[in-house]
PDB file of C-alpha atoms and ligand atoms in Angstrom:
ATOM      1  CA  UNK A 216      -0.093  -0.075   0.008  1.00 93.00           C
ATOM      2  CA  UNK A 217       2.839   2.381   0.861  1.00 96.00           C
ATOM      3  CA  UNK A 218       4.415   2.047  -2.598  1.00 97.00           C
ATOM      4  CA  UNK A 219       0.865   2.175  -4.062  1.00 97.00           C
ATOM      5  CA  UNK A 220       0.409   5.458  -2.672  1.00 97.00           C
ATOM      6  CA  UNK A 221       3.876   6.850  -3.701  1.00 98.00           C
ATOM      7  CA  UNK A 222       3.034   5.346  -7.192  1.00 98.00           C
ATOM      8  CA  UNK A 223      -0.071   7.623  -7.117  1.00 98.00           C
ATOM      9  CA  UNK A 224       2.006  10.662  -6.989  1.00 98.00           C
ATOM     10  CA  UNK A 225       4.363  10.117  -9.915  1.00 98.00           C
ATOM     11  CA  UNK A 226       2.944  12.011 -12.893  1.00 98.00           C
ATOM     12  CA  UNK A 227       1.510  10.033 -15.690  1.00 98.00           C
ATOM     13  CA  UNK A 228       4.256   9.778 -18.767  1.00 98.00           C
ATOM     14  CA  UNK A 229       7.092  10.638 -16.271  1.00 98.00           C
ATOM     15  CA  UNK A 230      10.796   9.640 -16.890  1.00 98.00           C
ATOM     16  CA  UNK A 231      11.316   8.422 -13.248  1.00 98.00           C
ATOM     17  CA  UNK A 232      14.578   8.143 -11.223  1.00 98.00           C
ATOM     18  CA  UNK A 233      13.812   5.702  -8.468  1.00 98.00           C
ATOM     19  CA  UNK A 234      16.894   6.234  -6.083  1.00 98.00           C
ATOM     20  CA  UNK A 235      17.502   3.439  -3.468  1.00 98.00           C
ATOM     21  CA  UNK A 236      15.061   1.381  -5.582  1.00 98.00           C
ATOM     22  CA  UNK A 237      15.946  -1.935  -3.909  1.00 98.00           C
ATOM     23  CA  UNK A 238      13.707  -4.629  -5.677  1.00 97.00           C
ATOM     24  CA  UNK A 239      12.954  -2.039  -8.191  1.00 98.00           C
ATOM     25  CA  UNK A 240       9.187  -2.837  -7.522  1.00 97.00           C
ATOM     26  CA  UNK A 241       8.030   0.934  -8.074  1.00 98.00           C
ATOM     27  CA  UNK A 242       9.501   1.670 -11.656  1.00 98.00           C
ATOM     28  CA  UNK A 243       8.556  -2.091 -12.753  1.00 98.00           C
ATOM     29  CA  UNK A 244       4.948  -1.856 -11.419  1.00 98.00           C
ATOM     30  CA  UNK A 245       4.674   1.757 -13.055  1.00 98.00           C
ATOM     31  CA  UNK A 246       5.955   0.547 -16.418  1.00 98.00           C
ATOM     32  CA  UNK A 247       3.968  -2.602 -16.292  1.00 98.00           C
ATOM     33  CA  UNK A 248       1.037  -0.400 -16.076  1.00 98.00           C
ATOM     34  CA  UNK A 249       2.052   1.831 -18.921  1.00 98.00           C
ATOM     35  CA  UNK A 250       1.879   4.821 -16.549  1.00 98.00           C
ATOM     36  CA  UNK A 251       5.625   6.092 -17.060  1.00 98.00           C
ATOM     37  CA  UNK A 252       7.783   6.395 -20.164  1.00 98.00           C
ATOM     38  CA  UNK A 253      10.967   5.116 -18.960  1.00 98.00           C
ATOM     39  CA  UNK A 254      12.934   4.799 -15.564  1.00 98.00           C
ATOM     40  CA  UNK A 255      16.284   4.813 -13.869  1.00 98.00           C
ATOM     41  CA  UNK A 256      16.641   2.280 -10.903  1.00 98.00           C
ATOM     42  CA  UNK A 257      19.510   3.529  -8.780  1.00 98.00           C
ATOM     43  CA  UNK A 258      21.128   1.523  -5.835  1.00 98.00           C
ATOM     44  CA  UNK A 259      24.117   1.931  -3.880  1.00 98.00           C
ATOM     45  CA  UNK A 260      24.347  -1.691  -2.613  1.00 98.00           C
ATOM     46  CA  UNK A 261      25.052  -4.650  -4.784  1.00 98.00           C
ATOM     47  CA  UNK A 262      22.510  -7.144  -3.234  1.00 98.00           C
ATOM     48  CA  UNK A 263      19.458  -4.812  -4.002  1.00 98.00           C
ATOM     49  CA  UNK A 264      21.099  -3.908  -7.298  1.00 98.00           C
ATOM     50  CA  UNK A 265      21.257  -7.338  -8.397  1.00 98.00           C
ATOM     51  CA  UNK A 266      17.550  -7.629  -7.161  1.00 98.00           C
ATOM     52  CA  UNK A 267      16.502  -4.614  -9.365  1.00 98.00           C
ATOM     53  CA  UNK A 268      18.421  -6.016 -12.416  1.00 98.00           C
ATOM     54  CA  UNK A 269      16.556  -9.347 -11.782  1.00 98.00           C
ATOM     55  CA  UNK A 270      12.991  -7.631 -11.606  1.00 98.00           C
ATOM     56  CA  UNK A 271      13.720  -6.063 -14.730  1.00 98.00           C
ATOM     57  CA  UNK A 272      15.040  -8.900 -16.568  1.00 98.00           C
ATOM     58  CA  UNK A 273      12.151 -11.069 -15.574  1.00 98.00           C
ATOM     59  CA  UNK A 274       9.692  -8.307 -16.552  1.00 98.00           C
ATOM     60  CA  UNK A 275      11.209  -8.077 -19.818  1.00 98.00           C
ATOM     61  CA  UNK A 276      11.621  -4.279 -19.242  1.00 98.00           C
ATOM     62  CA  UNK A 277      15.476  -3.948 -20.026  1.00 97.00           C
ATOM     63  CA  UNK A 278      14.784  -1.185 -22.810  1.00 97.00           C
ATOM     64  CA  UNK A 279      12.741   0.980 -20.403  1.00 98.00           C
ATOM     65  CA  UNK A 280      14.510   0.660 -17.141  1.00 98.00           C
ATOM     66  CA  UNK A 281      18.159   1.275 -16.789  1.00 98.00           C
ATOM     67  CA  UNK A 282      19.582  -0.154 -13.318  1.00 98.00           C
ATOM     68  CA  UNK A 283      22.606   1.648 -12.266  1.00 98.00           C
ATOM     69  CA  UNK A 284      24.917   1.108  -9.251  1.00 98.00           C
ATOM     70  CA  UNK A 285      25.330   4.626  -7.956  1.00 98.00           C
ATOM     71  CA  UNK A 286      25.417   6.528  -4.836  1.00 98.00           C
ATOM     72  CA  UNK A 287      22.116   9.002  -4.701  1.00 98.00           C
ATOM     73  CA  UNK A 288      21.706  11.077  -7.595  1.00 98.00           C
ATOM     74  CA  UNK A 289      24.778   9.894  -9.140  1.00 98.00           C
ATOM     75  CA  UNK A 290      22.509   7.317 -10.846  1.00 98.00           C
ATOM     76  CA  UNK A 291      21.016  10.359 -13.040  1.00 98.00           C
ATOM     77  CA  UNK A 292      22.602  11.215 -16.311  1.00 96.00           C
ATOM     78  CA  UNK A 293      21.474  14.191 -18.237  1.00 95.00           C
ATOM     79  CA  UNK A 294      20.341  12.304 -21.369  1.00 96.00           C
ATOM     80  CA  UNK A 295      18.024  10.417 -19.225  1.00 97.00           C
ATOM     81  CA  UNK A 296      15.843  13.463 -18.986  1.00 97.00           C
ATOM     82  CA  UNK A 297      14.356  12.720 -15.916  1.00 98.00           C
ATOM     83  CA  UNK A 298      11.215  14.365 -14.944  1.00 98.00           C
ATOM     84  CA  UNK A 299      10.346  12.879 -11.387  1.00 98.00           C
ATOM     85  CA  UNK A 300      12.476  11.543  -8.477  1.00 98.00           C
ATOM     86  CA  UNK A 301      11.360   9.042  -6.097  1.00 98.00           C
ATOM     87  CA  UNK A 302      13.346   8.322  -2.808  1.00 98.00           C
ATOM     88  CA  UNK A 303      11.445   6.171  -0.537  1.00 98.00           C
ATOM     89  CA  UNK A 304      11.974   4.045   2.479  1.00 97.00           C
ATOM     90  CA  UNK A 305      14.663   5.761   4.127  1.00 97.00           C
ATOM     91  CA  UNK A 306      15.031   8.262   7.023  1.00 97.00           C
ATOM     92  CA  UNK A 307      14.348  11.789   6.191  1.00 98.00           C
ATOM     93  CA  UNK A 308      17.854  12.868   6.934  1.00 98.00           C
ATOM     94  CA  UNK A 309      19.195  10.282   4.431  1.00 98.00           C
ATOM     95  CA  UNK A 310      17.051  11.608   1.748  1.00 98.00           C
ATOM     96  CA  UNK A 311      17.778  15.286   2.352  1.00 98.00           C
ATOM     97  CA  UNK A 312      21.502  14.134   2.240  1.00 98.00           C
ATOM     98  CA  UNK A 313      20.928  12.482  -1.036  1.00 98.00           C
ATOM     99  CA  UNK A 314      19.298  15.638  -2.428  1.00 98.00           C
ATOM    100  CA  UNK A 315      21.910  18.050  -0.932  1.00 98.00           C
ATOM    101  CA  UNK A 316      25.014  16.030  -2.271  1.00 98.00           C
ATOM    102  CA  UNK A 317      23.298  15.627  -5.621  1.00 97.00           C
ATOM    103  CA  UNK A 318      22.072  19.202  -6.148  1.00 95.00           C
ATOM    104  CA  UNK A 319      24.152  19.672  -9.274  1.00 94.00           C
ATOM    105  CA  UNK A 320      22.264  16.676 -10.951  1.00 95.00           C
ATOM    106  CA  UNK A 321      18.704  18.252 -10.348  1.00 96.00           C
ATOM    107  CA  UNK A 322      17.493  20.346 -13.205  1.00 94.00           C
ATOM    108  CA  UNK A 323      14.979  21.829 -11.009  1.00 95.00           C
ATOM    109  CA  UNK A 324      12.037  20.984 -13.224  1.00 95.00           C
ATOM    110  CA  UNK A 325      11.786  17.414 -11.774  1.00 97.00           C
ATOM    111  CA  UNK A 326       8.794  16.602  -9.093  1.00 98.00           C
ATOM    112  CA  UNK A 327      10.345  14.945  -6.031  1.00 98.00           C
ATOM    113  CA  UNK A 328       8.207  12.169  -4.578  1.00 98.00           C
ATOM    114  CA  UNK A 329       9.740  11.496  -1.108  1.00 98.00           C
ATOM    115  CA  UNK A 330       8.677   9.098   1.543  1.00 98.00           C
ATOM    116  CA  UNK A 331      10.832   9.490   4.602  1.00 97.00           C
ATOM    117  CA  UNK A 332      10.671   7.049   7.630  1.00 95.00           C
ATOM    118  CA  UNK A 333      10.849   9.705  10.197  1.00 94.00           C
ATOM    119  CA  UNK A 334      13.082  12.915  10.041  1.00 96.00           C
ATOM    120  CA  UNK A 335      10.326  14.679   7.977  1.00 98.00           C
ATOM    121  CA  UNK A 336      11.321  18.009   9.631  1.00 97.00           C
ATOM    122  CA  UNK A 337      15.003  18.097   8.499  1.00 98.00           C
ATOM    123  CA  UNK A 338      13.718  17.056   5.149  1.00 98.00           C
ATOM    124  CA  UNK A 339      10.954  19.773   4.839  1.00 98.00           C
ATOM    125  CA  UNK A 340      13.766  22.346   5.875  1.00 98.00           C
ATOM    126  CA  UNK A 341      15.957  21.364   3.329  1.00 98.00           C
ATOM    127  CA  UNK A 342      12.955  21.749   0.695  1.00 98.00           C
ATOM    128  CA  UNK A 343      12.103  25.115   2.070  1.00 98.00           C
ATOM    129  CA  UNK A 344      15.772  26.271   1.895  1.00 98.00           C
ATOM    130  CA  UNK A 345      16.165  24.994  -1.730  1.00 97.00           C
ATOM    131  CA  UNK A 346      13.045  26.641  -2.999  1.00 97.00           C
ATOM    132  CA  UNK A 347      10.857  23.642  -3.195  1.00 98.00           C
ATOM    133  CA  UNK A 348       7.034  24.133  -2.476  1.00 98.00           C
ATOM    134  CA  UNK A 349       5.403  21.161  -0.868  1.00 98.00           C
ATOM    135  CA  UNK A 350       2.499  20.350  -3.290  1.00 98.00           C
ATOM    136  CA  UNK A 351       1.240  17.126  -1.641  1.00 98.00           C
ATOM    137  CA  UNK A 352       1.240  15.268   1.531  1.00 97.00           C
ATOM    138  CA  UNK A 353       0.022  12.129   2.853  1.00 97.00           C
ATOM    139  CA  UNK A 354       0.157  10.083   6.330  1.00 97.00           C
ATOM    140  CA  UNK A 355      -0.684   6.470   5.878  1.00 95.00           C
ATOM    141  CA  UNK A 356      -0.722   3.581   8.203  1.00 95.00           C
ATOM    142  CA  UNK A 357       0.626   0.145   7.143  1.00 94.00           C
ATOM    143  CA  UNK A 358       1.431  -2.896   9.437  1.00 92.00           C
ATOM    144  CA  UNK A 359       1.276  -0.699  12.688  1.00 91.00           C
ATOM    145  CA  UNK A 360       3.713   1.864  11.172  1.00 94.00           C
ATOM    146  CA  UNK A 361       2.857   5.337  10.034  1.00 95.00           C
ATOM    147  CA  UNK A 362       4.478   6.710   6.732  1.00 96.00           C
ATOM    148  CA  UNK A 363       4.465  10.067   5.303  1.00 97.00           C
ATOM    149  CA  UNK A 364       4.660  10.892   1.752  1.00 98.00           C
ATOM    150  CA  UNK A 365       5.983  14.471   0.632  1.00 98.00           C
ATOM    151  CA  UNK A 366       5.457  15.767  -2.829  1.00 98.00           C
ATOM    152  CA  UNK A 367       7.471  18.831  -3.790  1.00 98.00           C
ATOM    153  CA  UNK A 368       8.495  20.937  -6.695  1.00 98.00           C
ATOM    154  CA  UNK A 369      11.037  23.878  -7.037  1.00 98.00           C
ATOM    155  CA  UNK A 370       9.019  27.049  -7.557  1.00 96.00           C
ATOM    156  CA  UNK A 371      11.265  29.655  -6.005  1.00 94.00           C
ATOM    157  CA  UNK A 372      11.506  31.128  -2.304  1.00 97.00           C
ATOM    158  CA  UNK A 373       8.920  29.673   0.131  1.00 97.00           C
ATOM    159  CA  UNK A 374       8.554  30.093   3.892  1.00 98.00           C
ATOM    160  CA  UNK A 375       7.159  27.546   6.425  1.00 98.00           C
ATOM    161  CA  UNK A 376       6.713  28.198  10.158  1.00 97.00           C
ATOM    162  CA  UNK A 377       8.387  25.890  12.636  1.00 95.00           C
ATOM    163  CA  UNK A 378       5.186  24.164  13.106  1.00 95.00           C
ATOM    164  CA  UNK A 379       4.636  23.736   9.342  1.00 97.00           C
ATOM    165  CA  UNK A 380       7.916  22.160   8.889  1.00 98.00           C
ATOM    166  CA  UNK A 381       7.424  19.846  11.865  1.00 97.00           C
ATOM    167  CA  UNK A 382       3.637  18.664  11.033  1.00 98.00           C
ATOM    168  CA  UNK A 383       3.729  19.536   7.352  1.00 98.00           C
ATOM    169  CA  UNK A 384       1.899  22.494   5.916  1.00 98.00           C
ATOM    170  CA  UNK A 385      -0.820  20.648   4.188  1.00 98.00           C
ATOM    171  CA  UNK A 386      -1.355  18.208   6.631  1.00 97.00           C
ATOM    172  CA  UNK A 387      -1.798  20.800   9.206  1.00 96.00           C
ATOM    173  CA  UNK A 388      -4.632  21.948   7.309  1.00 95.00           C
ATOM    174  CA  UNK A 389      -6.335  18.681   5.975  1.00 96.00           C
ATOM    175  CA  UNK A 390      -5.932  16.971   9.614  1.00 96.00           C
ATOM    176  CA  UNK A 391      -6.665  13.533   8.123  1.00 95.00           C
ATOM    177  CA  UNK A 392      -7.624  10.681  10.465  1.00 95.00           C
ATOM    178  CA  UNK A 393      -4.415   8.822   9.962  1.00 96.00           C
ATOM    179  CA  UNK A 394      -2.523  12.307  10.293  1.00 97.00           C
ATOM    180  CA  UNK A 395      -4.147  12.641  13.803  1.00 97.00           C
ATOM    181  CA  UNK A 396      -3.791   9.233  14.873  1.00 96.00           C
ATOM    182  CA  UNK A 397      -0.082   9.409  14.114  1.00 97.00           C
ATOM    183  CA  UNK A 398       0.406  12.546  16.283  1.00 97.00           C
ATOM    184  CA  UNK A 399      -1.775  10.904  19.026  1.00 97.00           C
ATOM    185  CA  UNK A 400       0.634   8.254  19.115  1.00 96.00           C
ATOM    186  CA  UNK A 401       3.614  10.460  19.029  1.00 96.00           C
ATOM    187  CA  UNK A 402       2.418  12.315  21.901  1.00 97.00           C
ATOM    188  CA  UNK A 403       2.155   9.055  23.822  1.00 96.00           C
ATOM    189  CA  UNK A 404       5.561   8.202  23.080  1.00 95.00           C
ATOM    190  CA  UNK A 405       7.016  11.622  23.957  1.00 95.00           C
ATOM    191  CA  UNK A 406       5.235  11.553  27.316  1.00 94.00           C
ATOM    192  CA  UNK A 407       6.748   8.128  28.146  1.00 95.00           C
ATOM    193  CA  UNK A 408      10.205   9.449  27.243  1.00 94.00           C
ATOM    194  CA  UNK A 409       9.487  12.464  29.527  1.00 93.00           C
ATOM    195  CA  UNK A 410       8.619  10.114  32.447  1.00 94.00           C
ATOM    196  CA  UNK A 411      12.023   8.466  32.082  1.00 92.00           C
ATOM    197  CA  UNK A 412      15.521  10.085  33.025  1.00 88.00           C
ATOM    198  CA  UNK A 413      16.543  12.245  30.042  1.00 89.00           C
ATOM    199  CA  UNK A 414      19.177  15.014  29.839  1.00 92.00           C
ATOM    200  CA  UNK A 415      17.672  18.440  30.616  1.00 92.00           C
ATOM    201  CA  UNK A 416      18.314  20.049  27.265  1.00 92.00           C
ATOM    202  CA  UNK A 417      16.677  16.928  25.493  1.00 92.00           C
ATOM    203  CA  UNK A 418      14.074  16.921  28.042  1.00 93.00           C
ATOM    204  CA  UNK A 419      13.144  20.531  27.084  1.00 94.00           C
ATOM    205  CA  UNK A 420      13.134  19.752  23.364  1.00 92.00           C
ATOM    206  CA  UNK A 421      10.970  16.875  23.876  1.00 94.00           C
ATOM    207  CA  UNK A 422       8.487  18.857  26.183  1.00 95.00           C
ATOM    208  CA  UNK A 423       8.253  21.678  23.527  1.00 93.00           C
ATOM    209  CA  UNK A 424       7.291  19.118  20.815  1.00 94.00           C
ATOM    210  CA  UNK A 425       4.777  17.426  23.097  1.00 96.00           C
ATOM    211  CA  UNK A 426       3.221  20.976  23.862  1.00 95.00           C
ATOM    212  CA  UNK A 427       2.862  21.588  19.937  1.00 95.00           C
ATOM    213  CA  UNK A 428       1.118  18.335  19.554  1.00 97.00           C
ATOM    214  CA  UNK A 429      -1.045  18.718  22.374  1.00 96.00           C
ATOM    215  CA  UNK A 430      -2.130  22.097  20.958  1.00 95.00           C
ATOM    216  CA  UNK A 431      -2.711  20.448  17.500  1.00 94.00           C
ATOM    217  CA  UNK A 432      -4.842  17.706  19.024  1.00 95.00           C
ATOM    218  CA  UNK A 433      -6.718  20.154  21.378  1.00 92.00           C
TER     219      UNK A 433
HETATM  220  C1  SAM B 129      14.554   0.356   2.901  1.00 74.76           C
HETATM  221  S1  SAM B 129      15.014   0.114   1.295  1.00 74.76           S
HETATM  222  C2  SAM B 129      13.545   0.986   0.295  1.00 74.76           C
HETATM  223  C3  SAM B 129      13.401   0.481  -1.009  1.00 74.76           C
HETATM  224  C4  SAM B 129      12.302   1.288  -1.788  1.00 74.76           C
HETATM  225  N1  SAM B 129      12.685   2.398  -2.211  1.00 74.76           N
HETATM  226  C5  SAM B 129      11.172   1.091  -0.980  1.00 74.76           C
HETATM  227  O1  SAM B 129      10.516   2.221  -0.482  1.00 74.76           O
HETATM  228  O2  SAM B 129      10.565   0.115  -0.577  1.00 74.76           O
HETATM  229  C6  SAM B 129      16.237   1.564   1.119  1.00 74.76           C
HETATM  230  C7  SAM B 129      17.086   1.258  -0.306  1.00 74.76           C
HETATM  231  O3  SAM B 129      17.946   2.441  -0.412  1.00 74.76           O
HETATM  232  C8  SAM B 129      19.202   2.231  -0.625  1.00 74.76           C
HETATM  233  N2  SAM B 129      20.129   3.346  -0.437  1.00 74.76           N
HETATM  234  C9  SAM B 129      20.499   3.802   0.783  1.00 74.76           C
HETATM  235  N3  SAM B 129      21.157   4.990   0.511  1.00 74.76           N
HETATM  236  C10 SAM B 129      21.376   5.037  -0.776  1.00 74.76           C
HETATM  237  C11 SAM B 129      21.927   6.084  -1.553  1.00 74.76           C
HETATM  238  N4  SAM B 129      22.773   7.104  -1.095  1.00 74.76           N
HETATM  239  N5  SAM B 129      22.148   5.938  -2.944  1.00 74.76           N
HETATM  240  C12 SAM B 129      21.247   4.895  -3.645  1.00 74.76           C
HETATM  241  N6  SAM B 129      20.696   3.878  -2.570  1.00 74.76           N
HETATM  242  C13 SAM B 129      20.513   3.963  -1.323  1.00 74.76           C
HETATM  243  C14 SAM B 129      19.471   1.199   0.160  1.00 74.76           C
HETATM  244  O4  SAM B 129      20.826   0.325  -0.502  1.00 74.76           O
HETATM  245  C15 SAM B 129      18.247   0.162   0.124  1.00 74.76           C
HETATM  246  O5  SAM B 129      18.264  -0.833  -0.809  1.00 74.76           O
END
């Protein structure tokens, strides 16, 4: 379901770069359904790189999907004409670092479809600092875990408040049931942490976050 929701945010007809593709399921599924024109599946590690190669071979998609062993956006070549980039199933800080160290490979016209596992705030901070506007956001629950999807495009300067960076500017407006359930659970976890012995500085930070969450849910 998580990758299905990511797939729904990839524009029809895109030339997709799926970075950290692992088994390559996302580009393979999109191509099999005829929803994208071509794809690059990038992987930094050998075992998933081979798994992606196998998926592409077994689906006879070798002419449409190029699998590359590369670190982050180094998988993208200018002649690929990439119009969308997906980076999913990693921590938000890792996704941010991949975007930041690969900046030179971004044309600025790609749609970014990001699915961080935690670390959403630093990722949104990077998007803001680099002129990316958040155009879509989603929280979903699968197998007891909450996942976020962030869709962004470079539009020029954009400003988000600290609360918008923390919760997500569009989610703050929409307040979907999954979003509220996620933050109820997060509040419970923060309160549990605060009940334990934590260093003073850390406790203050967690208490501030708990306050924001309580205000959101009030
Ligand atoms: C948990 S898997 C997620 C796979 C798939 N994207 C998904 O969402 O189901 C993360 C994958 O990202 C790859 N990865 C991590 N850092 C990377 C980097 N800097 N460049 C390319 N791939 C990376 C890992 O090797 C791993 O296969």
